[in-house]
Amino acid sequence: MLDRSNAPFYRWFVGAETNININALDRWINTDVANKVAYYWEGEPGDTRTLSYRELYWEVNRLAWAFRELTGLKPGDTATLYLPMIPELPISMLALTRLGVIHSVVFSGFSPQALADRIVDAKAKVLITVDGFYRRGRVIRLKEEADKAIRLARDRGVTVEKVIVVRRAGVDVPWHEGLDVWYHDLIGEAPVKAYVRPVPRKATDVLFILYTSGTTGKPKGVMHSVGGYMTYVYNVFKWNWDPRPGDVFWCAADIGWITGHTYIVYGPLMHGMTQVMYEGAPDYPKPDRIWALVEKYDVTTFYTSPTLLRLLRKYGDEWVEKHDLSSLRLLGTVGEPINPEVWKWYYKKIGGGKAPIVDTWWQTETGAAMISPAPGISLVPLKPGSATYPLPGIVADVLRYDGSPASPGEKGLLVIREPWPGMLMGIWRDPDRYVKTYWSMFSRPDKGVWIYYPADFAVRDADGYFWLLGRADEVMNVAGHRLGTIELEDALLTHPAVSEAAVVGAPHPVKGQVPLALVVLREGYEPSPELEEELKETVRSMIGPIAVPARVLFVRKLPKTRSGKIMRRIILALVEGRPVGDLSTLEDPAAVEEVKRAVEEFRSLMREG
Ligand code: WTA
């Protein structure tokens, strides 16, 4: 069943065939669940759409029919989705997987440049996007961004054959006859009850790819498998959320990230859950939008990020107290370590002291939660800030850099010692990078020992509880979003004024971390507030708004080793006001003074929050 012969390219459920649609949709159609609400969708302006399992099933079937007949998508092809949080996103994902087409969802906050990189790498045949959507009361015109990305991709030799456009905001869009098709026209071509048999796929085929940031500039296309992902997600969903028939589940993440794939699309649908799905900003038009939705839909199970909790907590308890949140029975968090005081606030103020907090540690690469409480099996006593224990089948450990086990209470590096079904299959078109990134830190291939390295710090306490302590590599965690520092540095270096750039994740009271950039200018350029804005704009256009540095500080030198490597560790220590530690490999001590001066002002800014 598990093929270990080509480790670390483990293959799960070899010989089996399935299609995730069967478990997410088809299994419900002749049961009571068919009439149950699958999604209560709410747009930011307050418009709503309710989809039952039966309606979802038929819309997915019709769209799959239209994709197959009118776009020529075939099993094994790839399609990129650049869509906001509207029902057409899960519908499109399901229609594609029904046909065996691999989807690559790109977060709608990414820039055209970032989208183009992902279209090119995936060689996408079809792009699905939207005219516009609502964010903080404004319409974001996504089709225009998508068009730019298509031109950029074409310049790099990848020609998208069809662009399918959902009408959401009703705004005018640039139109290209022969290339662009309205989603409603496409689906309108399909017979009302067009049925498409789910295409049988090998358990070891690719279900989807999702790009995530790593330690080099180029994002990695994490591949998830048909059989392993499905099986693991089904089980973990049950263990995490203890699903019951009357539940209303709300994962307040974006489907553009893995959390949304697993906990808004595949996991809940495989359990016949009723869900809330929300388009807009969490504090728009008022700071109580989230709590108002919990009350309105009687949400029982709520899952979000520490960043959002910190933000909502800052607005003050009066916004919470306006609402009856007594329907909540389980609360979850994901994406970052949760501060114990925020945990306690969540537990007392939001859950009324009766809803356990399910703190789930996992990654894009792991498919679903790995270390977390499991109320669906048996709940252990919780400790605020700890994700408790590994889930069944997950063999986690904490090691020192030399590979020896860390003692209880000693900070070390988290590792996973055995493969698990939800694990990534590899990196799209880059097998070497897969081995190098995840399996080279502690593995001993000569001894047949393969150890998965997630690049997270962790401590295991005397009771065996795991405490996750943040990234151990050059990856930042900004408001729960993964961003590579090198990715930002590469973006800054595209500006003609920049000679050298260093980016670190500086601590931030709400967002966890924010990117802070230090740049050395080329001859002939002078520091100025205008240039700082220009450099921020460069990052915005290369990656997207989420990556824009809090500040771009100008320095004459960066701390480097004698071999020329930037010492981000020193910069970070200075930003955090810690001792800089060992400076023996530093090339020029004057650089430390230079950075110290530059970060002084930034530090006082951060202290004010
Ligand atoms: C961090 C998100 C502490 C961690 C599902 C990991 C966490 C990275 C937690 C993956 C948690 C995720 N406690 N840290 N409960 N959950 N992380 O790929 O550093 O966007 O490596 O997946 O988020 O981020 P990704």
XYZ file of C-alpha atoms and ligand atoms in Angstrom:
634
model
C 0.000 0.000 0.000
C 2.798 2.410 0.935
C 5.648 2.144 -1.514
C 8.897 3.091 0.225
C 11.133 1.778 -2.517
C 11.949 5.162 -3.988
C 12.255 7.118 -0.716
C 11.880 9.993 -0.101
C 9.449 9.840 -3.031
C 6.988 7.821 -0.982
C 3.863 6.690 -2.788
C 0.646 5.996 -0.901
C -2.100 3.529 -1.825
C -0.285 2.242 -4.872
C -2.670 0.387 -7.163
C -5.812 2.144 -5.914
C -7.988 4.425 -8.038
C -10.468 7.087 -7.031
C -11.670 10.617 -7.615
C -12.065 12.993 -4.670
C -15.400 14.161 -6.122
C -16.924 10.819 -5.183
C -16.285 11.480 -1.505
C -16.944 15.205 -1.565
C -20.108 15.239 -3.702
C -21.392 12.050 -5.293
C -21.661 10.106 -2.061
C -24.205 12.632 -0.726
C -26.511 12.921 -3.696
C -28.856 10.083 -2.711
C -28.826 10.858 0.995
C -30.373 13.506 3.283
C -27.194 15.506 2.990
C -28.195 16.425 -0.580
C -30.706 18.918 0.838
C -28.314 20.239 3.425
C -26.571 23.571 2.932
C -23.013 23.118 1.733
C -22.118 26.821 1.692
C -23.698 29.865 3.215
C -21.750 32.378 1.190
C -21.744 36.041 2.128
C -20.282 38.802 -0.016
C -18.599 41.769 1.582
C -21.466 44.138 0.675
C -23.862 41.750 2.428
C -25.282 39.905 -0.589
C -25.683 36.178 -0.019
C -25.872 32.888 -1.861
C -26.824 29.554 -0.367
C -25.817 26.327 -2.072
C -27.125 22.933 -1.028
C -25.110 19.796 -1.643
C -27.476 18.978 -4.501
C -27.013 22.390 -6.128
C -23.280 22.188 -5.673
C -23.241 18.733 -7.255
C -25.102 19.879 -10.366
C -23.137 23.061 -10.803
C -19.885 21.112 -10.565
C -21.174 18.581 -13.077
C -22.283 21.228 -15.546
C -19.027 23.092 -15.270
C -17.052 19.871 -15.695
C -19.124 19.125 -18.784
C -18.399 22.589 -20.193
C -14.693 22.333 -19.408
C -14.493 18.972 -21.134
C -16.583 19.824 -24.195
C -15.635 23.441 -24.756
C -12.130 23.990 -23.455
C -10.595 20.633 -24.287
C -9.143 20.194 -20.789
C -7.931 16.624 -20.354
C -6.815 14.541 -17.364
C -3.311 15.555 -16.346
C -3.608 19.090 -17.800
C -3.162 22.056 -15.499
C -5.432 25.044 -14.922
C -4.650 28.117 -12.845
C -7.333 29.738 -10.712
C -6.960 33.398 -9.789
C -10.168 33.892 -7.888
C -11.328 35.569 -4.698
C -13.546 34.001 -2.060
C -16.645 33.356 -4.165
C -18.519 30.046 -4.599
C -17.171 29.679 -8.140
C -13.741 28.973 -6.644
C -14.597 25.689 -4.865
C -16.961 24.850 -7.752
C -14.142 25.251 -10.279
C -11.690 23.268 -8.183
C -14.153 20.391 -7.910
C -15.076 20.519 -11.608
C -11.383 20.312 -12.503
C -10.557 17.461 -10.146
C -13.688 15.676 -11.384
C -12.031 15.632 -14.805
C -8.618 14.738 -13.455
C -7.288 18.196 -14.293
C -4.669 19.486 -11.852
C -5.576 22.836 -10.315
C -3.168 25.497 -9.180
C -4.934 28.142 -7.126
C -3.103 31.464 -6.886
C -4.095 33.802 -4.035
C -5.980 36.786 -5.460
C -3.682 39.175 -3.572
C -0.666 38.172 -5.643
C 0.559 40.534 -8.347
C 0.424 39.829 -12.103
C 4.155 39.105 -12.014
C 3.717 36.476 -9.283
C 0.726 35.008 -11.132
C 2.741 34.844 -14.361
C 5.555 32.955 -12.596
C 3.010 30.368 -11.443
C 1.267 30.098 -14.827
C 4.603 29.567 -16.540
C 5.863 26.985 -14.064
C 2.604 25.012 -14.208
C 2.234 25.493 -18.010
C -1.436 26.238 -17.403
C -3.787 25.757 -20.371
C -6.693 27.590 -18.799
C -6.956 30.501 -16.390
C -10.094 31.127 -14.369
C -10.550 34.595 -12.930
C -13.158 37.233 -12.068
C -14.143 40.682 -13.331
C -13.715 42.168 -9.873
C -14.489 41.589 -6.207
C -15.035 43.553 -3.032
C -12.402 44.378 -0.483
C -12.957 47.111 2.135
C -15.745 48.551 0.089
C -13.636 48.884 -3.040
C -13.828 46.831 -6.193
C -10.562 45.061 -6.982
C -10.478 44.651 -10.763
C -8.830 41.283 -11.010
C -9.383 40.650 -14.725
C -7.036 43.519 -15.572
C -4.337 41.989 -13.391
C -4.938 38.578 -14.952
C -4.521 40.064 -18.444
C -1.152 41.512 -17.488
C -0.058 38.127 -16.179
C -1.138 36.417 -19.396
C 0.980 38.834 -21.435
C 3.969 38.281 -19.149
C 3.533 34.510 -19.413
C 3.251 34.718 -23.202
C 6.534 36.637 -23.329
C 8.044 33.673 -21.544
C 6.633 31.153 -23.985
C 3.534 29.934 -22.150
C 0.270 30.701 -23.924
C -2.936 30.307 -21.960
C -5.609 28.977 -24.337
C -8.752 30.129 -22.540
C -9.534 32.667 -19.859
C -12.775 32.016 -18.042
C -14.171 35.073 -16.282
C -16.696 34.952 -13.468
C -18.962 37.989 -13.268
C -18.965 39.097 -9.660
C -18.713 42.876 -9.408
C -20.383 43.731 -12.727
C -17.593 46.092 -13.777
C -16.422 46.651 -17.352
C -13.486 44.480 -18.288
C -11.039 44.470 -21.169
C -12.157 41.656 -23.479
C -10.261 39.487 -25.936
C -12.527 37.676 -28.401
C -11.550 34.080 -28.871
C -9.544 33.997 -25.650
C -11.930 35.250 -22.955
C -15.165 33.455 -22.073
C -17.695 34.362 -19.413
C -18.157 31.644 -16.812
C -21.966 32.000 -17.061
C -21.854 31.621 -20.856
C -19.656 28.571 -20.579
C -21.796 26.817 -18.003
C -24.895 27.990 -19.874
C -23.854 25.751 -22.754
C -24.123 22.673 -20.545
C -27.449 20.817 -20.292
C -29.223 21.573 -16.997
C -28.546 18.098 -15.687
C -25.335 17.363 -17.512
C -23.686 14.502 -15.682
C -19.983 13.871 -15.910
C -18.659 10.651 -14.507
C -15.747 11.389 -12.129
C -12.620 10.415 -14.045
C -10.858 7.541 -12.255
C -7.424 8.657 -11.145
C -4.558 6.715 -9.725
C -4.068 7.297 -6.000
C -0.529 8.316 -6.915
C -1.562 10.927 -9.494
C -1.311 14.630 -8.713
C -4.539 16.104 -7.338
C -3.360 19.708 -7.261
C -0.353 21.949 -7.015
C -0.097 24.879 -4.676
C 2.821 27.282 -4.739
C 4.505 28.236 -1.526
C 7.546 30.263 -0.558
C 10.847 28.737 0.297
C 14.389 29.808 0.914
C 15.184 30.704 -2.685
C 13.512 33.282 -4.857
C 11.449 30.875 -6.899
C 8.185 29.664 -5.350
C 7.777 25.897 -5.083
C 4.872 24.024 -6.630
C 3.923 21.633 -3.845
C 2.190 18.574 -5.351
C -0.502 16.713 -3.435
C -1.662 13.240 -4.329
C -5.119 11.946 -5.200
C -5.254 9.096 -2.675
C -2.979 10.144 0.152
C -4.265 13.701 0.463
C -7.883 12.564 0.338
C -7.428 9.919 3.003
C -5.382 12.036 5.344
C -7.628 15.096 5.053
C -10.741 13.019 5.681
C -9.317 11.588 8.866
C -7.674 14.697 10.232
C -10.854 16.672 9.670
C -12.696 14.176 11.823
C -10.035 14.210 14.528
C -9.775 18.003 14.630
C -13.426 18.997 14.429
C -15.444 16.073 15.731
C -18.110 16.678 13.051
C -21.751 16.357 14.089
C -24.864 16.614 11.891
C -26.020 20.051 13.089
C -22.609 21.701 12.849
C -21.897 24.925 11.019
C -18.216 25.077 10.209
C -16.326 28.238 9.379
C -12.714 28.303 8.397
C -11.962 32.003 7.959
C -8.977 31.521 5.684
C -8.586 32.183 1.969
C -8.797 29.256 -0.438
C -5.648 30.674 -2.056
C -3.700 28.993 0.759
C -3.541 25.355 1.822
C -5.777 25.997 4.842
C -8.613 26.882 2.494
C -7.992 23.918 0.177
C -8.157 21.475 3.066
C -10.596 23.139 5.452
C -12.985 25.037 3.145
C -13.091 22.718 0.156
C -12.077 19.079 0.479
C -12.194 18.313 4.226
C -15.611 19.738 5.111
C -17.289 18.496 1.909
C -16.071 14.949 2.526
C -17.874 15.195 5.879
C -21.073 16.714 4.509
C -20.543 19.830 6.617
C -22.515 23.039 6.331
C -20.096 25.923 6.002
C -19.885 29.673 6.089
C -17.780 31.269 3.371
C -17.085 35.009 3.404
C -15.720 37.181 0.620
C -14.339 40.258 2.276
C -12.204 41.893 4.910
C -12.745 40.578 8.451
C -13.191 44.022 9.998
C -15.323 45.610 7.303
C -17.502 47.610 7.545
C -17.019 47.350 11.327
C -14.670 45.415 13.620
C -17.462 42.987 14.532
C -18.112 41.567 11.051
C -16.744 38.153 12.011
C -18.720 37.930 15.239
C -21.861 39.117 13.478
C -21.464 36.261 10.982
C -20.882 33.718 13.746
C -24.105 34.865 15.378
C -26.078 35.051 12.122
C -25.236 31.521 10.998
C -24.959 29.889 14.447
C -21.405 28.807 13.735
C -20.397 25.872 15.940
C -16.814 25.429 14.812
C -14.574 28.371 13.993
C -11.030 28.129 12.664
C -8.727 31.078 12.031
C -5.225 32.519 12.468
C -3.631 34.131 15.523
C -3.110 37.259 13.394
C -6.827 37.736 12.946
C -7.451 37.113 16.632
C -4.838 39.685 17.633
C -6.413 42.206 15.293
C -9.949 41.639 16.548
C -8.825 41.625 20.168
C -7.168 45.008 19.676
C -10.456 46.577 18.639
C -11.794 45.957 22.143
C -14.253 43.570 23.762
C -17.278 45.773 23.168
C -17.330 44.487 19.577
C -17.494 40.915 20.806
C -20.052 41.592 23.509
C -22.585 42.886 20.991
C -23.048 39.330 19.743
C -24.386 36.041 20.984
C -21.602 33.565 20.318
C -23.061 30.741 22.375
C -23.354 28.437 19.335
C -19.541 27.974 19.305
C -18.405 24.589 20.508
C -14.895 24.247 19.048
C -12.323 26.901 18.184
C -9.201 26.466 16.108
C -6.049 28.316 15.102
C -3.424 27.798 12.457
C -0.513 29.448 10.710
C 1.596 30.847 13.511
C 2.370 30.297 17.146
C -0.474 31.667 19.258
C 0.504 33.893 22.173
C -0.835 32.467 25.468
C -2.649 35.715 26.297
C -4.422 35.669 22.926
C -5.244 31.990 23.461
C -6.835 32.828 26.818
C -8.829 35.676 25.322
C -10.066 33.402 22.531
C -10.994 30.722 25.059
C -12.768 32.975 27.547
C -14.129 35.837 25.504
C -15.036 34.069 22.266
C -15.679 30.521 23.441
C -17.193 31.474 26.790
C -14.813 29.039 28.502
C -16.572 26.010 27.031
C -14.993 25.578 23.593
C -11.604 23.835 23.445
C -8.930 25.543 21.334
C -7.607 23.312 18.584
C -4.171 24.760 17.812
C -3.118 23.003 14.622
C 0.494 22.915 13.463
C 1.007 22.000 9.844
C 2.269 23.264 6.472
C 1.325 23.486 2.813
C 3.499 20.416 2.389
C 1.779 18.285 5.042
C -1.732 18.421 3.551
C -3.559 18.756 6.860
C -2.826 19.204 10.564
C 0.027 17.150 12.028
C 0.332 18.283 15.627
C -2.884 19.356 17.338
C -5.513 18.444 19.889
C -7.989 15.881 18.578
C -11.410 16.371 20.156
C -12.797 13.956 17.573
C -10.851 11.143 19.260
C -10.066 12.196 22.784
C -9.193 15.594 24.135
C -6.035 15.976 26.213
C -5.759 18.797 28.765
C -4.797 21.936 26.846
C -1.908 24.292 27.541
C -2.279 27.809 26.081
C 0.233 28.140 23.242
C 0.964 24.455 22.770
C -0.357 22.406 19.829
C -0.228 19.424 22.255
C 0.656 16.088 20.603
C 1.187 14.680 17.114
C -1.931 13.166 15.531
C -2.180 9.387 15.078
C 0.465 8.052 12.724
C 2.636 11.153 12.934
C 6.052 10.419 14.381
C 7.396 13.818 15.412
C 10.582 14.574 17.271
C 12.761 17.526 18.258
C 16.454 17.374 17.342
C 19.559 19.452 17.904
C 21.486 20.703 14.891
C 23.842 17.725 15.235
C 20.925 15.320 14.918
C 20.850 14.200 18.533
C 17.495 14.391 20.336
C 16.855 17.617 22.254
C 16.144 17.271 25.969
C 12.737 18.138 27.380
C 12.470 21.931 27.481
C 15.358 22.419 25.058
C 14.673 24.353 21.871
C 15.482 22.332 18.772
C 14.296 21.547 15.271
C 11.066 19.744 14.575
C 11.292 16.625 12.409
C 8.885 13.949 11.202
C 10.410 10.488 11.190
C 7.885 8.499 9.163
C 5.962 9.242 5.957
C 2.237 10.062 6.295
C -0.522 9.923 3.666
C -1.052 13.703 3.409
C 2.595 14.411 2.601
C 3.532 16.257 -0.547
C 4.507 14.024 -3.464
C 7.263 16.368 -4.478
C 7.868 19.749 -6.063
C 6.391 20.271 -9.507
C 9.093 19.717 -12.127
C 11.858 19.935 -9.526
C 12.567 16.587 -7.852
C 16.045 17.622 -6.704
C 14.709 20.585 -4.825
C 12.242 18.310 -3.040
C 15.013 16.104 -1.724
C 17.260 19.032 -0.882
C 14.641 21.129 0.890
C 12.895 18.548 3.013
C 15.081 15.477 3.260
C 18.723 16.523 3.405
C 19.026 18.117 6.851
C 18.992 14.973 9.008
C 18.500 11.998 6.666
C 21.123 9.262 6.293
C 20.431 7.828 2.844
C 23.407 5.467 3.228
C 21.616 3.911 6.198
C 18.182 4.095 4.566
C 17.065 6.718 7.119
C 14.846 9.493 5.762
C 13.765 12.307 8.056
C 11.380 15.074 6.982
C 12.594 18.546 7.923
C 9.834 21.199 8.113
C 12.249 24.032 9.087
C 10.410 24.935 12.307
C 11.832 25.427 15.783
C 10.095 23.497 18.529
C 10.335 22.519 22.177
C 8.898 19.435 23.768
C 8.162 19.990 27.442
C 8.473 17.499 30.290
C 4.912 16.260 29.612
C 5.717 15.638 25.955
C 3.676 18.622 24.692
C 4.973 20.289 21.538
C 5.434 24.066 21.412
C 6.045 25.396 17.911
C 8.356 28.382 17.861
C 8.484 29.700 14.298
C 10.593 29.166 11.197
C 14.182 28.033 11.347
C 14.982 29.132 7.775
C 14.814 32.285 5.661
C 11.057 32.212 5.542
C 8.907 34.861 7.237
C 5.430 34.446 8.559
C 3.596 37.687 7.859
C 0.036 37.713 9.163
C 0.032 33.937 8.828
C 1.310 34.085 5.217
C 4.529 32.446 4.237
C 6.992 34.734 2.454
C 10.587 34.062 1.505
C 13.051 36.781 2.530
C 15.094 35.994 -0.594
C 11.987 36.395 -2.750
C 11.678 39.978 -1.466
C 15.384 40.664 -1.849
C 15.250 39.469 -5.455
C 12.323 41.806 -6.063
C 14.197 44.783 -4.573
C 17.262 43.995 -6.665
C 15.261 44.473 -9.857
C 15.177 48.223 -9.083
C 18.088 50.085 -10.718
C 18.880 51.996 -7.507
C 19.523 48.893 -5.416
C 22.959 47.411 -5.152
C 22.351 45.072 -2.199
C 19.290 44.140 -0.185
C 18.606 42.235 3.016
C 15.147 41.395 4.307
C 14.237 40.105 7.750
C 10.938 39.322 9.447
C 10.680 41.916 12.215
C 8.368 41.170 15.158
C 5.014 42.922 14.965
C 2.316 43.043 17.671
C -0.568 42.110 15.359
C 0.884 40.493 12.240
C 3.430 38.341 14.058
C 6.123 39.480 11.647
C 6.468 42.188 9.027
C 9.120 42.349 6.314
C 11.827 44.915 7.028
C 14.208 45.714 4.182
C 17.688 47.179 4.348
C 19.190 48.321 1.089
C 22.513 49.628 -0.090
C 22.128 52.037 -2.992
C 24.205 52.171 -6.138
C 26.525 55.095 -6.887
C 24.534 58.118 -7.923
C 21.373 57.340 -5.905
C 20.473 59.159 -2.708
C 18.170 57.940 0.068
C 14.805 59.703 0.089
C 11.246 59.025 1.209
C 10.268 58.967 -2.478
C 12.797 56.268 -3.233
C 11.572 54.261 -0.256
C 8.037 54.424 -1.679
C 9.304 53.405 -5.096
C 11.040 50.366 -3.639
C 7.921 49.354 -1.746
C 6.015 49.693 -4.995
C 8.542 47.431 -6.699
C 7.817 44.686 -4.164
C 4.092 45.240 -4.537
C 4.268 44.780 -8.284
C 6.675 41.835 -8.193
C 4.914 39.842 -5.460
C 1.810 41.589 -4.149
C 0.505 43.822 -1.356
C 1.075 41.183 1.346
C 4.828 41.350 0.778
C 5.334 45.125 0.955
C 8.021 45.901 3.567
C 6.967 47.902 6.618
C 10.045 50.055 5.994
C 12.890 50.180 3.528
C 15.914 51.484 5.432
C 18.960 52.809 3.640
C 22.406 51.734 4.843
C 25.881 52.088 3.410
C 26.898 48.537 4.329
C 25.291 45.259 5.251
C 26.809 42.863 7.775
C 28.397 40.066 5.756
C 30.640 37.113 6.289
C 34.090 37.175 4.757
C 32.749 34.981 1.996
C 30.117 37.607 1.255
C 26.979 36.076 2.737
C 24.564 38.543 4.310
C 24.238 37.877 8.046
C 20.501 38.295 8.546
C 20.849 36.863 12.034
C 22.738 39.998 13.119
C 20.196 42.312 11.545
C 17.365 40.465 13.252
C 19.111 40.587 16.642
C 19.526 44.344 16.294
C 15.909 44.773 15.253
C 14.755 42.725 18.225
C 17.177 44.514 20.563
C 19.009 41.307 21.446
C 22.773 40.814 21.793
C 24.250 40.180 18.348
C 26.204 37.116 19.476
C 29.253 35.719 17.742
C 30.795 38.211 15.327
C 33.943 36.295 14.474
C 32.941 35.644 10.875
C 31.881 39.238 10.263
C 33.809 40.994 7.538
C 33.457 44.626 8.660
C 32.279 45.495 12.190
C 31.333 49.002 11.052
C 28.340 47.446 9.274
C 26.846 46.539 12.656
C 26.910 50.162 13.826
C 25.406 51.202 10.530
C 22.501 48.782 10.836
C 22.005 49.637 14.506
C 21.552 53.302 13.625
C 19.134 52.490 10.817
C 16.898 50.208 12.866
C 16.696 52.533 15.913
C 13.853 54.547 14.449
C 12.053 51.449 13.202
C 12.190 49.919 16.672
C 10.542 52.893 18.343
C 7.848 52.771 15.669
C 7.171 49.084 16.361
C 7.006 49.677 20.109
C 4.107 52.013 19.516
C 2.378 49.195 17.580
C 3.773 27.961 10.740
C -0.130 26.847 6.924
C 3.001 27.575 15.101
C 5.019 27.097 10.739
C -1.054 25.682 7.337
C 4.911 26.335 9.440
C 2.561 27.326 12.850
C 4.288 27.362 8.525
C 1.322 26.720 13.146
C 3.536 26.749 7.372
C 0.949 26.583 14.527
C 1.583 26.761 10.989
N 1.831 27.020 15.459
N 3.387 27.737 13.822
N -0.209 26.072 14.901
N 0.744 26.383 11.970
N 2.676 27.351 11.497
O 2.681 26.440 4.504
O 6.162 27.922 10.758
O 1.337 28.539 4.898
O 6.139 25.890 8.940
O 0.814 26.382 6.043
O 3.394 28.106 9.371
O 2.850 27.732 6.628
P 1.926 27.294 5.423
